[in-house]
Coordinates of C-alpha atoms in Angstrom, one line a residue:
M1 CA 27.8 5.5 16.1
T2 CA 24.1 5.7 16.8
L3 CA 21.7 5.4 13.8
K4 CA 18.1 5.7 13.4
L5 CA 16.7 2.8 11.4
V6 CA 13.4 1.8 10.3
A7 CA 12.0 -1.5 9.7
T8 CA 8.6 -2.0 7.6
C9 CA 6.2 -4.8 7.9
L10 CA 2.8 -6.0 6.5
F11 CA -0.1 -4.0 8.2
G12 CA -1.2 -5.8 11.2
L13 CA 2.4 -7.2 12.3
E14 CA 3.6 -4.0 14.2
H15 CA 3.3 -5.5 17.5
I16 CA 5.0 -8.7 16.8
L17 CA 7.9 -6.9 14.8
G18 CA 8.4 -4.5 17.6
E19 CA 8.7 -7.4 20.1
E20 CA 11.4 -8.8 17.9
I21 CA 13.4 -5.5 17.8
D22 CA 13.1 -5.5 21.5
A23 CA 14.4 -9.1 21.7
L24 CA 17.3 -8.0 19.8
G25 CA 18.2 -5.1 22.3
Y26 CA 17.1 -2.1 20.2
K27 CA 15.2 0.9 21.5
R28 CA 12.0 1.7 19.7
I29 CA 11.4 5.4 19.0
S30 CA 7.9 5.4 17.1
T31 CA 5.5 3.2 15.5
I32 CA 3.0 3.6 12.7
D33 CA 0.9 1.6 10.4
G34 CA 3.5 -0.8 8.7
R35 CA 6.8 0.7 10.0
I36 CA 8.8 1.1 13.3
T37 CA 11.6 3.7 13.9
F38 CA 14.3 2.6 16.4
E39 CA 17.8 3.1 17.3
G40 CA 20.9 0.9 16.7
D41 CA 24.5 1.0 15.8
I42 CA 26.2 -0.1 12.6
T43 CA 25.9 -3.7 13.8
A44 CA 22.1 -3.3 14.0
I45 CA 22.0 -3.1 10.1
A46 CA 23.4 -6.7 9.8
R47 CA 21.8 -8.2 13.1
C48 CA 18.3 -6.8 12.0
N49 CA 18.5 -8.1 8.4
L50 CA 19.5 -11.4 9.4
W51 CA 17.2 -11.9 12.3
L52 CA 14.0 -10.0 12.0
R53 CA 11.2 -12.7 10.9
T54 CA 8.2 -10.3 10.3
A55 CA 10.2 -7.2 8.6
E56 CA 10.0 -6.6 5.1
R57 CA 13.0 -4.2 5.0
V58 CA 15.4 -2.4 7.2
F59 CA 16.2 1.0 6.3
I60 CA 18.6 3.8 7.7
L61 CA 16.6 7.0 8.4
V62 CA 18.7 9.9 7.1
G63 CA 16.5 12.4 8.3
G64 CA 13.1 13.9 8.3
F65 CA 11.2 17.5 7.9
R66 CA 8.1 19.0 6.9
A67 CA 7.4 19.7 3.3
T68 CA 4.5 21.2 1.7
T69 CA 6.2 22.7 -1.4
F70 CA 8.9 21.4 -3.7
T71 CA 11.3 24.3 -2.5
E72 CA 11.0 22.8 1.0
L73 CA 11.4 19.2 -0.3
F74 CA 14.3 20.2 -2.0
D75 CA 16.0 22.3 0.9
G76 CA 15.2 19.7 3.4
T77 CA 16.7 16.9 1.4
K78 CA 20.0 19.0 0.7
A79 CA 20.5 19.5 4.3
L80 CA 20.8 16.1 5.2
P81 CA 24.3 14.3 5.4
W82 CA 24.1 12.2 2.3
Q83 CA 27.9 12.4 1.9
D84 CA 28.3 10.1 5.1
L85 CA 26.3 7.4 3.5
I86 CA 27.0 7.6 -0.4
P87 CA 30.4 7.6 -2.0
K88 CA 31.4 9.6 -4.9
N89 CA 30.5 7.0 -7.3
G90 CA 27.7 5.8 -5.5
E91 CA 24.4 5.1 -7.4
F92 CA 21.4 6.6 -5.8
P93 CA 18.1 6.0 -7.6
V94 CA 15.0 7.5 -5.7
K95 CA 11.6 6.0 -5.0
G96 CA 8.8 6.2 -2.8
H97 CA 5.4 6.9 -1.5
S98 CA 3.2 10.1 -0.5
I99 CA 0.1 9.7 1.6
K100 CA -2.2 12.5 2.6
S101 CA 0.3 15.0 1.7
T102 CA 0.2 18.2 -0.4
L103 CA 3.0 16.8 -2.5
F104 CA 1.3 13.9 -3.9
S105 CA 2.9 13.4 -7.4
I106 CA 5.5 10.7 -7.1
P107 CA 7.4 11.5 -10.1
D108 CA 8.0 14.9 -9.0
C109 CA 9.0 14.3 -5.6
Q110 CA 11.4 11.8 -7.2
K111 CA 13.0 14.3 -9.4
I112 CA 13.3 16.7 -6.6
I113 CA 14.8 14.6 -4.1
K114 CA 17.3 13.1 -6.7
K115 CA 18.3 16.7 -7.9
A116 CA 18.8 17.7 -4.1
V117 CA 20.8 14.7 -3.2
A118 CA 23.1 15.3 -6.3
T119 CA 23.6 18.8 -5.5
K120 CA 24.7 17.9 -2.0
L121 CA 27.0 15.3 -3.2
S122 CA 28.5 17.4 -5.8
E123 CA 29.2 20.1 -3.2
S124 CA 30.6 17.6 -0.8
Y125 CA 32.9 15.9 -3.4
K126 CA 33.8 19.1 -5.2
T127 CA 32.7 17.7 -8.6
P128 CA 30.3 18.9 -11.2
W129 CA 29.6 15.1 -12.3
L130 CA 28.7 12.1 -10.5
D131 CA 28.9 9.0 -12.6
E132 CA 26.9 6.5 -10.4
T133 CA 29.0 3.7 -11.6
G134 CA 29.5 2.2 -8.1
E135 CA 27.5 0.4 -5.6
K136 CA 23.8 0.9 -5.2
Y137 CA 22.3 3.0 -2.5
Q138 CA 18.6 3.0 -2.9
I139 CA 17.0 6.2 -1.6
E140 CA 13.3 5.7 -0.4
F141 CA 11.0 8.7 0.8
F142 CA 7.7 8.5 2.7
I143 CA 5.6 11.5 2.9
L144 CA 2.8 11.2 5.4
K145 CA 0.6 14.2 6.1
D146 CA 3.5 16.5 5.1
E147 CA 6.2 15.1 7.0
A148 CA 8.9 13.7 4.9
S149 CA 11.3 10.8 6.0
L150 CA 14.2 10.0 3.7
M151 CA 15.9 6.4 3.9
I152 CA 18.2 4.3 2.3
D153 CA 17.5 0.6 1.8
T154 CA 19.9 -1.7 3.5
S155 CA 18.0 -5.2 2.5
G156 CA 18.1 -5.1 -1.2
L157 CA 15.4 -8.0 -1.9
A158 CA 12.4 -7.9 0.7
L159 CA 13.2 -9.8 3.4
H160 CA 10.3 -12.2 3.0
K161 CA 12.7 -13.7 0.2
R162 CA 14.4 -16.0 2.4
G163 CA 16.1 -17.8 -0.6
Y164 CA 14.6 -21.2 0.1
R165 CA 11.7 -21.0 -2.5
P166 CA 12.5 -20.4 -6.0
Q167 CA 11.2 -17.3 -7.7
S168 CA 9.1 -19.2 -10.1
M169 CA 7.2 -21.1 -7.4
P170 CA 3.6 -20.0 -6.5
A171 CA 3.6 -17.6 -3.4
P172 CA 0.3 -17.4 -1.8
L173 CA 1.4 -16.7 1.6
R174 CA 4.4 -14.3 2.3
E175 CA 7.3 -16.0 4.6
T176 CA 6.9 -12.9 7.0
L177 CA 3.1 -13.2 7.5
A178 CA 3.7 -17.1 7.9
A179 CA 6.3 -16.4 10.5
A180 CA 3.9 -14.1 12.2
M181 CA 1.1 -16.8 12.0
V182 CA 3.6 -19.2 13.6
K183 CA 4.6 -16.9 16.6
I184 CA 0.8 -16.3 17.4
S185 CA 0.2 -19.9 17.4
R186 CA 2.9 -20.3 20.0
P187 CA 4.7 -23.9 18.9
R188 CA 6.2 -26.0 21.4
E189 CA 8.5 -28.9 21.1
D190 CA 6.2 -31.3 22.7
V191 CA 3.1 -30.4 20.4
L192 CA 3.0 -31.5 16.9
F193 CA 2.5 -28.5 14.3
H194 CA 0.5 -29.6 11.3
D195 CA -0.3 -27.6 8.1
P196 CA -2.7 -29.8 6.1
F197 CA -2.8 -27.2 3.3
C198 CA 0.9 -26.7 2.9
G199 CA 1.5 -25.6 -0.4
S200 CA 5.0 -24.8 -0.7
G201 CA 5.6 -25.6 2.9
T202 CA 6.0 -22.0 4.2
L203 CA 4.4 -22.3 7.4
P204 CA 6.1 -25.7 8.6
I205 CA 9.5 -24.2 7.5
E206 CA 9.0 -21.0 9.3
A207 CA 7.9 -22.8 12.4
A208 CA 11.1 -25.0 12.1
M209 CA 13.1 -22.1 11.6
L210 CA 11.6 -20.4 14.7
M211 CA 11.9 -23.3 17.1
S212 CA 15.4 -24.0 15.9
N213 CA 16.6 -20.5 16.3
T214 CA 17.6 -20.3 12.8
A215 CA 18.0 -16.6 11.7
P216 CA 15.6 -16.3 8.6
G217 CA 18.2 -14.3 6.6
L218 CA 21.2 -16.7 7.2
N219 CA 21.3 -18.1 3.7
R220 CA 20.6 -14.8 1.6
S221 CA 22.7 -11.7 0.8
F222 CA 21.7 -8.1 1.6
V223 CA 22.6 -4.9 -0.3
A224 CA 24.3 -3.2 2.7
E225 CA 26.9 -6.0 2.5
K226 CA 28.3 -3.8 -0.4
F227 CA 28.2 -0.6 1.3
S228 CA 31.8 1.1 1.4
W229 CA 31.5 2.4 4.8
M230 CA 30.4 -0.9 6.5
P231 CA 33.1 -3.4 7.5
K232 CA 32.6 -6.8 5.9
S233 CA 33.8 -8.2 9.2
I234 CA 30.6 -6.9 10.9
W235 CA 28.6 -9.3 8.5
E236 CA 31.0 -12.2 8.8
E237 CA 30.8 -11.9 12.7
E238 CA 26.9 -11.9 12.8
R239 CA 26.6 -14.8 10.5
T240 CA 29.0 -16.7 12.7
A241 CA 27.2 -15.8 15.7
A242 CA 23.9 -16.7 13.9
K243 CA 25.3 -20.2 12.9
A244 CA 26.5 -20.8 16.6
A245 CA 22.8 -19.7 18.0
I246 CA 21.1 -22.6 15.9
K247 CA 19.6 -25.2 18.4
T248 CA 20.8 -28.8 17.3
D249 CA 19.1 -30.5 20.0
C250 CA 15.5 -29.3 19.0
A251 CA 12.7 -32.0 19.5
F252 CA 10.4 -29.9 17.3
E253 CA 8.2 -31.7 14.7
A254 CA 6.1 -30.5 12.1
Y255 CA 3.9 -32.1 9.4
A256 CA 3.3 -30.4 5.8
S257 CA 0.8 -32.1 3.9
D258 CA -1.4 -31.5 0.9
I259 CA -3.8 -33.3 -1.3
D260 CA -1.8 -32.1 -4.5
P261 CA 1.1 -34.1 -5.3
E262 CA 2.8 -31.2 -7.1
A263 CA 2.4 -28.9 -4.1
V264 CA 3.9 -31.8 -1.8
K265 CA 6.8 -32.0 -4.5
N266 CA 7.5 -28.4 -4.1
A267 CA 7.2 -28.3 -0.4
K268 CA 10.0 -31.1 -0.3
L269 CA 12.3 -28.9 -2.3
C270 CA 11.6 -25.7 -0.2
V271 CA 12.0 -27.8 3.2
E272 CA 15.4 -29.4 1.8
K273 CA 16.6 -25.8 0.6
A274 CA 15.6 -24.3 3.9
G275 CA 17.7 -27.1 5.7
M276 CA 14.7 -28.0 8.0
G277 CA 14.4 -31.7 6.7
N278 CA 15.1 -32.8 10.3
Y279 CA 12.1 -31.1 11.6
V280 CA 9.5 -31.1 8.7
K281 CA 7.8 -34.4 7.3
V282 CA 6.3 -33.8 3.9
F283 CA 3.5 -36.1 2.5
C284 CA 0.4 -36.3 0.5
E285 CA -2.8 -36.4 2.2
D286 CA -6.3 -34.9 2.3
A287 CA -6.7 -32.2 4.8
L288 CA -10.2 -33.7 5.8
K289 CA -8.7 -36.9 6.6
I290 CA -5.9 -36.0 9.2
E291 CA -6.0 -37.6 12.6
T292 CA -4.3 -37.1 16.0
N293 CA -2.8 -40.5 16.3
G294 CA -3.2 -39.8 20.1
R295 CA -0.9 -36.8 19.9
R296 CA -1.2 -33.3 21.0
G297 CA -1.3 -30.9 18.2
T298 CA -2.0 -27.6 16.6
V299 CA -3.1 -27.0 13.1
V300 CA -2.0 -23.8 11.4
C301 CA -3.1 -23.4 7.8
N302 CA -4.0 -21.0 4.9
P303 CA -6.7 -23.2 3.2
P304 CA -7.5 -22.2 -0.5
Y305 CA -9.9 -19.5 -1.2
G306 CA -11.8 -18.0 -4.3
E307 CA -8.8 -17.2 -6.5
R308 CA -6.8 -20.4 -5.6
L309 CA -9.7 -22.8 -5.5
G310 CA -11.7 -21.9 -8.5
T311 CA -14.9 -20.4 -7.0
I312 CA -15.9 -18.9 -3.7
R313 CA -18.6 -21.6 -3.6
E314 CA -16.1 -24.4 -3.6
A315 CA -14.2 -22.4 -0.7
E316 CA -17.2 -22.2 1.3
T317 CA -17.9 -25.9 0.9
L318 CA -14.3 -26.7 2.0
Y319 CA -14.8 -24.5 5.0
K320 CA -18.0 -26.4 6.1
Q321 CA -16.3 -29.9 5.7
M322 CA -13.2 -28.5 7.6
G323 CA -15.8 -27.6 10.5
K324 CA -17.1 -31.1 10.5
N325 CA -13.9 -33.0 9.9
F326 CA -11.7 -31.1 12.3
Q327 CA -14.2 -32.1 15.2
R328 CA -12.0 -35.7 15.3
L329 CA -9.0 -33.6 16.3
G330 CA -10.5 -33.1 19.7
A331 CA -8.5 -30.7 21.8
W332 CA -6.2 -29.5 19.2
Q333 CA -5.9 -25.9 18.6
I334 CA -6.7 -24.6 15.1
Y335 CA -5.5 -21.7 13.6
V336 CA -7.0 -20.7 10.1
L337 CA -6.0 -17.6 7.8
T338 CA -8.5 -16.7 5.2
S339 CA -9.9 -13.7 3.6
S340 CA -13.6 -15.0 4.2
E341 CA -15.3 -12.7 6.6
S342 CA -17.9 -15.8 6.8
F343 CA -15.6 -18.4 7.8
E344 CA -17.0 -18.8 11.4
R345 CA -20.5 -19.3 10.2
L346 CA -19.3 -21.9 7.5
Y347 CA -16.8 -23.7 9.9
G348 CA -19.8 -24.0 12.3
R349 CA -17.9 -22.6 15.5
K350 CA -17.1 -19.1 16.8
A351 CA -13.4 -18.5 17.1
D352 CA -12.1 -17.5 20.4
K353 CA -9.9 -14.8 18.8
V354 CA -9.9 -13.3 15.5
R355 CA -7.0 -10.9 14.1
K356 CA -6.9 -8.9 11.3
L357 CA -3.8 -9.4 9.1
Y358 CA -2.6 -8.5 5.6
N359 CA -0.9 -10.9 3.0
G360 CA 0.4 -8.1 0.8
M361 CA -2.5 -5.8 0.2
L362 CA -5.3 -8.4 0.6
P363 CA -6.8 -8.0 4.0
C364 CA -7.4 -11.5 5.9
Y365 CA -8.3 -12.9 9.0
F366 CA -6.8 -15.2 11.6
Y367 CA -9.3 -17.3 13.3
Q368 CA -8.1 -18.9 16.4
F369 CA -9.7 -21.8 18.0
F370 CA -8.4 -22.3 21.6
K371 CA -10.9 -24.7 23.4
K372 CA -12.6 -27.8 22.5
K373 CA -16.1 -27.4 21.3

């Protein structure tokens, strides 16, 4: 059975996510801001949830149609094969977004779609009442320029929630964005990876997971595991294959350091829970005092700014000090993510490349310094 699937991502990560989908062997159909549509079989649901490092969620695309009126939205929704995906007792809440469309009221769209799906299921199962006491099949709609897409979420918790960072722990950097930053920096086994502002250790952990070929979703569950029509054997086989794919002889090494002892404590917990202790060394150190110690290395970091450091002026002072003190790193490559548009001026050096990324809805800039000054 061939399915149309949709993988969503943070703005700016579409190219990287597309390459991940290609690497898994699936055919891309279309790409728009924050989402890629592609084809795959039922196994792709498990494989993509387990392996996509930069995706936020994976959806089944049930269908799409044009809708400028609520009648068109109802009829278009009702025409889709919901009975193939939602069982008689399935729970099917509805949520979604509407952008640049005639139908802009989210609550009204939710009600119409809910009613249309309920009508279709009642007719298909020949029952006037749906108790919705079974497993959850979250319906999500996306209406862009009057073109509606109706989907079912297969992920449950967003995929950036890998399971190694406690929910109560501060999260200034999403794991999916960290994975993208790591990929852009092109880590290698013979080059030290160092994040001197490690916080909870997300960047070094994601780097170690990538280099050891550890599937990011290996230690968490997904809502589609409970779908009645999806054999549990698929999940078991894909998890077994993912475990077998881990590189046990990887020589990669990463440093996770921070001047804050509490951050170091948190990072150690996360590294241990992620199972990356063989690759990531966590310790307390001032970022402005790091040395090469004669090694080749790459710095990839998300230094504090405004909201995290107290004031914008303090952040600007830090950036100036980074520019001065990182000179001792010589030929090391430096990658810095910050929301500051003035970073290059403060750092005292023009970046070889700047890439605009988003941390949630916050626009950021990924400054990349390749060559020795």
